[in-house]
Amino acid sequence: MIIAIDIGGTKIAAALLDGNEIVSRREIDSVIHQDLASLPTAVIALVKDWQNQANAIAIACTGQVTPDEVKFLSLGPDAVLPLKALIGDALLLPVTIINDAAAAAWAEYALGSHTSGDTLVYITVSTGIGGGIIQQGQLVSCNDGFSAHLGHISVQQPQQYTQHCACGRNNCVEAIASGTAIAKQATRILGHQVSCKEVFGQYCHRADIIALLDRCADAVVDLIASVKAITGTDCIVLGGSVGLNSTFLTLVKRKVLNLPAVYRLNVASPTMEKNADLIGAALYHAHTQTNPQ
Ligand SMILES: [Zn+2]
C-alpha cells in the first residue's frame, strides 16, 4: 500500500491507498502559513501509524517542488523545506513528491474521461492559480520546479487595470483572476472587505462586479489560449473553487467559443472530487516505478 499526503495552504490530507482505493483517510488544518518549520513534524505525526502497512510515500505539495526541496513561493525566498528527505528519513520509506496541481492533473489524465489523446492540461483557479501539464503521456517537470506554474503567465489587461504579482511581474493571471485577487478588487469596488465567496454569493447582481468578473474570465480565457498555443492540448480541465463556480464557468466557456478557431478547445470540469491530489500523487508514484525517468 501507499501513503498519499496532500499538503495545501488550508489543509493537510493523508490517505492509505491500495491501488486507487482509499482504505483510510484523515485530515488536519495546515500549518504552512502559521508555522512552516513545524510542517514535517505535523505530517509525520499524521501518518506514522500507517508506516508498517506501506511501502512508499507519495506527496502532493503546494509550491515549487524540486527533486530535493519545496519552495513555498508565496511565503518569501527563505521559505524552503527539504521535505522529501525529512519525511523519508523519519518514516524509513521512499518518497515521491510532486506539485499538488500536477497531481490533480495526473489523476484527471489517468482516470478521467476527458480526452482520448496523450496531452491534457489542468488549471485550478482557487485561492491562487496553478496548473499541471501532461504532454505526450509525460508529466511536464523541471529541476527548479517552476514549470506549469500557469498562474504566472501574464495576460492582456487594459492599462488602467495593471496588477502587480508577488512573483515580480505585472498582470500575471493569478494577480487578476485568483480568488485572492477577485476579493481584493471587489473590496476596492465595494468599499468594504469581502471574501471571494461573498463576491459570488452576494454581489453578482451589481454591474460593477459583473464587469470585474467578466474581466477576470477574459484573463483566464487569455491564459487558456496561451496554453493551447504552447501545448496543443484539445482539453483543459478547469477546477478550483472559482473555476467550478457556475457563473464563472459559464463566462469562460462562452468566451472560449469566441476565440479564433485554432484556440477553441474543450473546457471540461474535473472528474475527481476532493481526493484528486491524493490519488494523483499515488498513481504518479506507481507510474514512476514502472516507467523510470
Ligand atoms: Zn506572477
Short mmCIF file of C-alpha atoms and ligand atoms in Angstrom, two decimals:
data_model
loop_
_atom_site.label_atom_id
_atom_site.label_comp_id
_atom_site.label_asym_id
_atom_site.label_seq_id
_atom_site.Cartn_x
_atom_site.Cartn_y
_atom_site.Cartn_z
CA MET A 1 0.00 0.00 0.00
CA ILE A 2 0.97 3.64 -0.44
CA ILE A 3 0.65 6.56 1.96
CA ALA A 4 -0.51 9.61 -0.02
CA ILE A 5 -0.25 13.08 1.51
CA ASP A 6 -1.77 16.30 0.14
CA ILE A 7 -0.14 19.40 1.63
CA GLY A 8 -2.09 22.59 0.89
CA GLY A 9 -2.31 26.05 2.36
CA THR A 10 -5.60 25.36 4.15
CA LYS A 11 -5.48 21.65 4.95
CA ILE A 12 -3.21 18.63 5.01
CA ALA A 13 -4.94 15.40 3.97
CA ALA A 14 -3.48 11.91 4.10
CA ALA A 15 -4.71 8.55 2.89
CA LEU A 16 -3.64 4.94 2.89
CA LEU A 17 -4.26 3.59 -0.61
CA ASP A 18 -4.49 0.12 -2.04
CA GLY A 19 -4.16 0.85 -5.78
CA ASN A 20 -6.73 3.59 -6.44
CA GLU A 21 -8.81 2.64 -3.41
CA ILE A 22 -8.64 4.78 -0.29
CA VAL A 23 -8.52 2.40 2.69
CA SER A 24 -8.31 5.14 5.30
CA ARG A 25 -8.27 8.96 5.16
CA ARG A 26 -7.63 11.74 7.64
CA GLU A 27 -7.17 15.50 7.55
CA ILE A 28 -5.80 18.32 9.70
CA ASP A 29 -5.60 22.10 9.35
CA SER A 30 -2.47 23.19 7.53
CA VAL A 31 0.39 24.81 9.44
CA ILE A 32 2.10 26.31 6.37
CA HIS A 33 1.01 29.89 6.99
CA GLN A 34 1.23 29.68 10.79
CA ASP A 35 4.49 27.82 11.39
CA LEU A 36 6.17 26.38 8.29
CA ALA A 37 9.05 24.87 10.29
CA SER A 38 6.60 22.56 12.09
CA LEU A 39 5.22 21.14 8.81
CA PRO A 40 7.40 17.96 8.69
CA THR A 41 6.56 17.09 12.31
CA ALA A 42 2.84 17.59 11.67
CA VAL A 43 2.92 15.42 8.52
CA ILE A 44 4.92 12.64 10.19
CA ALA A 45 2.56 12.56 13.19
CA LEU A 46 -0.43 12.38 10.83
CA VAL A 47 0.70 9.18 9.06
CA LYS A 48 3.18 7.48 11.41
CA ASP A 49 0.84 4.63 12.45
CA TRP A 50 0.49 3.63 8.77
CA GLN A 51 4.26 3.30 8.38
CA ASN A 52 4.37 -0.50 8.69
CA GLN A 53 1.50 -1.07 6.25
CA ALA A 54 3.02 0.93 3.38
CA ASN A 55 5.98 0.54 1.07
CA ALA A 56 6.17 4.13 -0.20
CA ILE A 57 5.00 7.67 0.37
CA ALA A 58 3.56 9.87 -2.41
CA ILE A 59 3.25 13.58 -1.63
CA ALA A 60 1.34 16.30 -3.48
CA CYS A 61 2.51 19.66 -2.17
CA THR A 62 1.67 23.28 -2.93
CA GLY A 63 4.58 25.42 -4.14
CA GLN A 64 7.68 24.99 -6.28
CA VAL A 65 8.59 21.32 -5.94
CA THR A 66 12.15 20.36 -6.92
CA PRO A 67 13.68 16.88 -6.64
CA ASP A 68 15.10 17.74 -3.20
CA GLU A 69 13.04 20.51 -1.66
CA VAL A 70 9.88 22.57 -1.77
CA LYS A 71 9.96 26.35 -2.11
CA PHE A 72 6.80 27.98 -0.79
CA LEU A 73 6.67 30.89 -3.24
CA SER A 74 4.03 32.96 -1.52
CA LEU A 75 5.88 32.93 1.83
CA GLY A 76 9.07 34.53 0.54
CA PRO A 77 12.54 33.45 -0.61
CA ASP A 78 13.56 31.79 2.67
CA ALA A 79 10.51 29.51 2.86
CA VAL A 80 12.22 26.32 1.71
CA LEU A 81 11.99 22.80 3.20
CA PRO A 82 13.82 19.58 2.19
CA LEU A 83 10.53 17.73 2.70
CA LYS A 84 11.43 14.59 0.79
CA ALA A 85 14.42 13.78 2.98
CA LEU A 86 12.82 14.93 6.24
CA ILE A 87 9.75 12.72 5.81
CA GLY A 88 11.51 9.80 4.12
CA ASP A 89 14.24 9.61 6.78
CA ALA A 90 11.73 9.81 9.63
CA LEU A 91 9.42 7.09 8.26
CA LEU A 92 12.11 4.98 6.54
CA LEU A 93 10.16 4.82 3.28
CA PRO A 94 10.93 6.06 -0.27
CA VAL A 95 9.19 9.34 -1.09
CA THR A 96 7.87 10.71 -4.40
CA ILE A 97 6.87 14.37 -4.30
CA ILE A 98 5.15 16.48 -6.96
CA ASN A 99 3.24 19.76 -7.08
CA ASP A 100 -0.40 19.47 -5.98
CA ALA A 101 -1.88 20.78 -9.24
CA ALA A 102 0.40 18.38 -11.12
CA ALA A 103 -1.02 15.54 -9.01
CA ALA A 104 -4.59 16.59 -9.81
CA ALA A 105 -3.65 16.79 -13.49
CA TRP A 106 -2.22 13.27 -13.38
CA ALA A 107 -5.38 11.94 -11.70
CA GLU A 108 -7.54 13.50 -14.41
CA TYR A 109 -5.25 12.16 -17.12
CA ALA A 110 -5.08 8.64 -15.66
CA LEU A 111 -8.69 8.20 -14.54
CA GLY A 112 -10.76 10.98 -16.14
CA SER A 113 -12.67 10.62 -19.37
CA HIS A 114 -11.84 13.97 -20.95
CA THR A 115 -9.63 13.05 -23.84
CA SER A 116 -8.55 10.11 -25.89
CA GLY A 117 -5.22 11.82 -26.59
CA ASP A 118 -1.97 11.83 -24.63
CA THR A 119 -1.99 15.53 -23.73
CA LEU A 120 -4.07 17.22 -21.03
CA VAL A 121 -3.79 20.47 -19.10
CA TYR A 122 -5.37 21.02 -15.70
CA ILE A 123 -5.88 24.58 -14.44
CA THR A 124 -7.07 25.31 -10.92
CA VAL A 125 -8.50 28.76 -10.22
CA SER A 126 -8.86 28.92 -6.47
CA THR A 127 -7.06 30.95 -3.76
CA GLY A 128 -4.23 31.06 -6.31
CA ILE A 129 -3.99 29.76 -9.87
CA GLY A 130 -1.97 26.63 -10.56
CA GLY A 131 -1.64 24.03 -13.23
CA GLY A 132 -0.38 20.68 -14.39
CA ILE A 133 0.58 19.66 -17.92
CA ILE A 134 0.73 16.14 -19.34
CA GLN A 135 2.37 16.26 -22.73
CA GLN A 136 2.62 13.08 -24.80
CA GLY A 137 1.96 10.95 -21.75
CA GLN A 138 4.63 12.63 -19.59
CA LEU A 139 4.08 15.00 -16.68
CA VAL A 140 5.95 18.19 -17.54
CA SER A 141 8.50 18.94 -14.80
CA CYS A 142 11.89 20.58 -14.40
CA ASN A 143 14.78 20.78 -11.95
CA ASP A 144 13.82 24.02 -10.21
CA GLY A 145 10.14 23.07 -10.01
CA PHE A 146 8.96 26.19 -11.83
CA SER A 147 7.18 24.53 -14.72
CA ALA A 148 3.44 24.57 -15.42
CA HIS A 149 3.01 27.37 -12.87
CA LEU A 150 0.28 28.65 -15.14
CA GLY A 151 -0.84 31.38 -12.73
CA HIS A 152 2.32 33.28 -13.64
CA ILE A 153 1.57 33.58 -17.33
CA SER A 154 0.82 37.25 -17.96
CA VAL A 155 -2.33 38.15 -19.84
CA GLN A 156 -3.72 41.18 -21.62
CA GLN A 157 -5.29 43.90 -19.47
CA PRO A 158 -6.43 47.47 -20.16
CA GLN A 159 -3.72 49.89 -19.00
CA GLN A 160 -5.76 51.21 -16.05
CA TYR A 161 -6.05 47.73 -14.54
CA THR A 162 -2.36 46.80 -14.22
CA GLN A 163 -1.98 44.29 -11.37
CA HIS A 164 1.35 43.52 -9.71
CA CYS A 165 2.09 39.88 -8.93
CA ALA A 166 4.04 38.51 -5.96
CA CYS A 167 6.45 36.86 -8.42
CA GLY A 168 7.69 40.27 -9.61
CA ARG A 169 5.86 40.56 -12.94
CA ASN A 170 2.78 42.55 -13.91
CA ASN A 171 -0.56 41.13 -14.99
CA CYS A 172 0.07 37.50 -14.16
CA VAL A 173 -3.32 35.83 -14.41
CA GLU A 174 -3.06 34.90 -10.70
CA ALA A 175 -2.83 38.61 -9.79
CA ILE A 176 -6.05 39.27 -11.75
CA ALA A 177 -8.38 36.28 -11.54
CA SER A 178 -7.47 34.14 -8.49
CA GLY A 179 -9.90 34.08 -5.59
CA THR A 180 -7.49 36.28 -3.64
CA ALA A 181 -7.30 38.81 -6.50
CA ILE A 182 -11.08 38.82 -7.05
CA ALA A 183 -11.67 39.51 -3.33
CA LYS A 184 -9.07 42.29 -3.34
CA GLN A 185 -10.52 44.04 -6.39
CA ALA A 186 -14.13 43.63 -5.19
CA THR A 187 -13.16 45.05 -1.79
CA ARG A 188 -11.85 48.16 -3.56
CA ILE A 189 -15.02 48.47 -5.70
CA LEU A 190 -17.46 47.94 -2.81
CA GLY A 191 -15.55 49.99 -0.25
CA HIS A 192 -15.62 47.26 2.39
CA GLN A 193 -13.86 43.95 2.97
CA VAL A 194 -15.38 40.97 1.14
CA SER A 195 -14.23 37.39 0.51
CA CYS A 196 -14.32 35.77 -2.92
CA LYS A 197 -17.15 33.53 -1.70
CA GLU A 198 -19.18 36.62 -0.74
CA VAL A 199 -18.50 38.23 -4.14
CA PHE A 200 -20.08 35.26 -5.93
CA GLY A 201 -22.78 34.69 -3.31
CA GLN A 202 -23.99 38.23 -2.68
CA TYR A 203 -22.76 40.75 -5.24
CA CYS A 204 -23.10 39.12 -8.66
CA HIS A 205 -26.16 41.29 -9.48
CA ARG A 206 -24.15 44.54 -9.42
CA ALA A 207 -22.99 45.93 -12.77
CA ASP A 208 -19.54 46.85 -11.41
CA ILE A 209 -19.00 43.33 -10.01
CA ILE A 210 -20.32 41.75 -13.23
CA ALA A 211 -17.74 43.86 -15.12
CA LEU A 212 -15.00 42.69 -12.72
CA LEU A 213 -15.88 39.01 -13.15
CA ASP A 214 -16.09 39.48 -16.91
CA ARG A 215 -12.55 40.91 -16.91
CA CYS A 216 -11.34 38.01 -14.72
CA ALA A 217 -12.93 35.46 -17.08
CA ASP A 218 -11.25 37.26 -20.01
CA ALA A 219 -7.91 36.81 -18.21
CA VAL A 220 -8.48 33.06 -17.67
CA VAL A 221 -9.54 32.64 -21.31
CA ASP A 222 -6.41 34.51 -22.42
CA LEU A 223 -4.41 32.03 -20.33
CA ILE A 224 -6.28 29.12 -21.94
CA ALA A 225 -5.44 30.44 -25.42
CA SER A 226 -1.75 30.75 -24.49
CA VAL A 227 -1.74 27.21 -23.08
CA LYS A 228 -3.33 25.94 -26.28
CA ALA A 229 -0.60 27.66 -28.33
CA ILE A 230 2.15 26.13 -26.15
CA THR A 231 0.86 22.57 -25.71
CA GLY A 232 -1.65 21.99 -28.50
CA THR A 233 -3.96 20.31 -25.99
CA ASP A 234 -7.55 19.70 -27.07
CA CYS A 235 -8.77 19.61 -23.48
CA ILE A 236 -8.41 21.89 -20.48
CA VAL A 237 -9.78 20.65 -17.18
CA LEU A 238 -10.79 23.72 -15.16
CA GLY A 239 -11.03 23.15 -11.41
CA GLY A 240 -10.76 25.09 -8.15
CA SER A 241 -13.45 26.93 -6.23
CA VAL A 242 -13.55 29.84 -8.71
CA GLY A 243 -13.12 27.64 -11.79
CA LEU A 244 -16.01 25.41 -10.70
CA ASN A 245 -18.34 28.32 -9.86
CA SER A 246 -21.22 28.12 -12.36
CA THR A 247 -21.30 31.89 -13.01
CA PHE A 248 -17.57 31.98 -13.73
CA LEU A 249 -17.51 28.71 -15.70
CA THR A 250 -20.38 29.87 -17.94
CA LEU A 251 -18.47 33.09 -18.73
CA VAL A 252 -15.26 31.18 -19.52
CA LYS A 253 -16.97 28.60 -21.76
CA ARG A 254 -18.81 31.34 -23.70
CA LYS A 255 -15.62 33.33 -24.22
CA VAL A 256 -13.66 30.27 -25.36
CA LEU A 257 -16.26 29.80 -28.12
CA ASN A 258 -15.48 33.36 -29.28
CA LEU A 259 -11.74 32.70 -29.64
CA PRO A 260 -10.26 32.33 -33.12
CA ALA A 261 -10.93 28.78 -34.36
CA VAL A 262 -7.44 27.40 -33.72
CA TYR A 263 -7.70 28.24 -29.98
CA ARG A 264 -11.13 26.71 -29.35
CA LEU A 265 -10.86 23.63 -27.17
CA ASN A 266 -12.94 21.59 -24.79
CA VAL A 267 -13.21 23.11 -21.30
CA ALA A 268 -14.09 20.20 -19.01
CA SER A 269 -14.82 20.02 -15.30
CA PRO A 270 -12.80 17.66 -13.09
CA THR A 271 -13.99 14.07 -12.83
CA MET A 272 -12.28 13.58 -9.49
CA GLU A 273 -13.65 15.00 -6.28
CA LYS A 274 -11.68 16.28 -3.30
CA ASN A 275 -9.24 13.33 -3.30
CA ALA A 276 -7.78 14.07 -6.74
CA ASP A 277 -4.43 15.27 -5.33
CA LEU A 278 -4.05 12.18 -3.10
CA ILE A 279 -4.98 9.70 -5.81
CA GLY A 280 -2.96 11.56 -8.45
CA ALA A 281 0.17 11.54 -6.26
CA ALA A 282 -0.21 7.79 -5.59
CA LEU A 283 -0.86 6.98 -9.26
CA TYR A 284 2.11 9.07 -10.33
CA HIS A 285 4.35 7.25 -7.85
CA ALA A 286 3.17 3.93 -9.30
CA HIS A 287 3.81 5.27 -12.81
CA THR A 288 7.41 6.24 -11.96
CA GLN A 289 8.04 2.72 -10.64
CA THR A 290 7.03 1.11 -13.94
CA ASN A 291 8.37 3.94 -16.17
CA PRO A 292 11.55 5.25 -14.51
CA GLN A 293 12.62 8.63 -15.95
ZN ZN B 1 3.33 36.13 -11.18
#
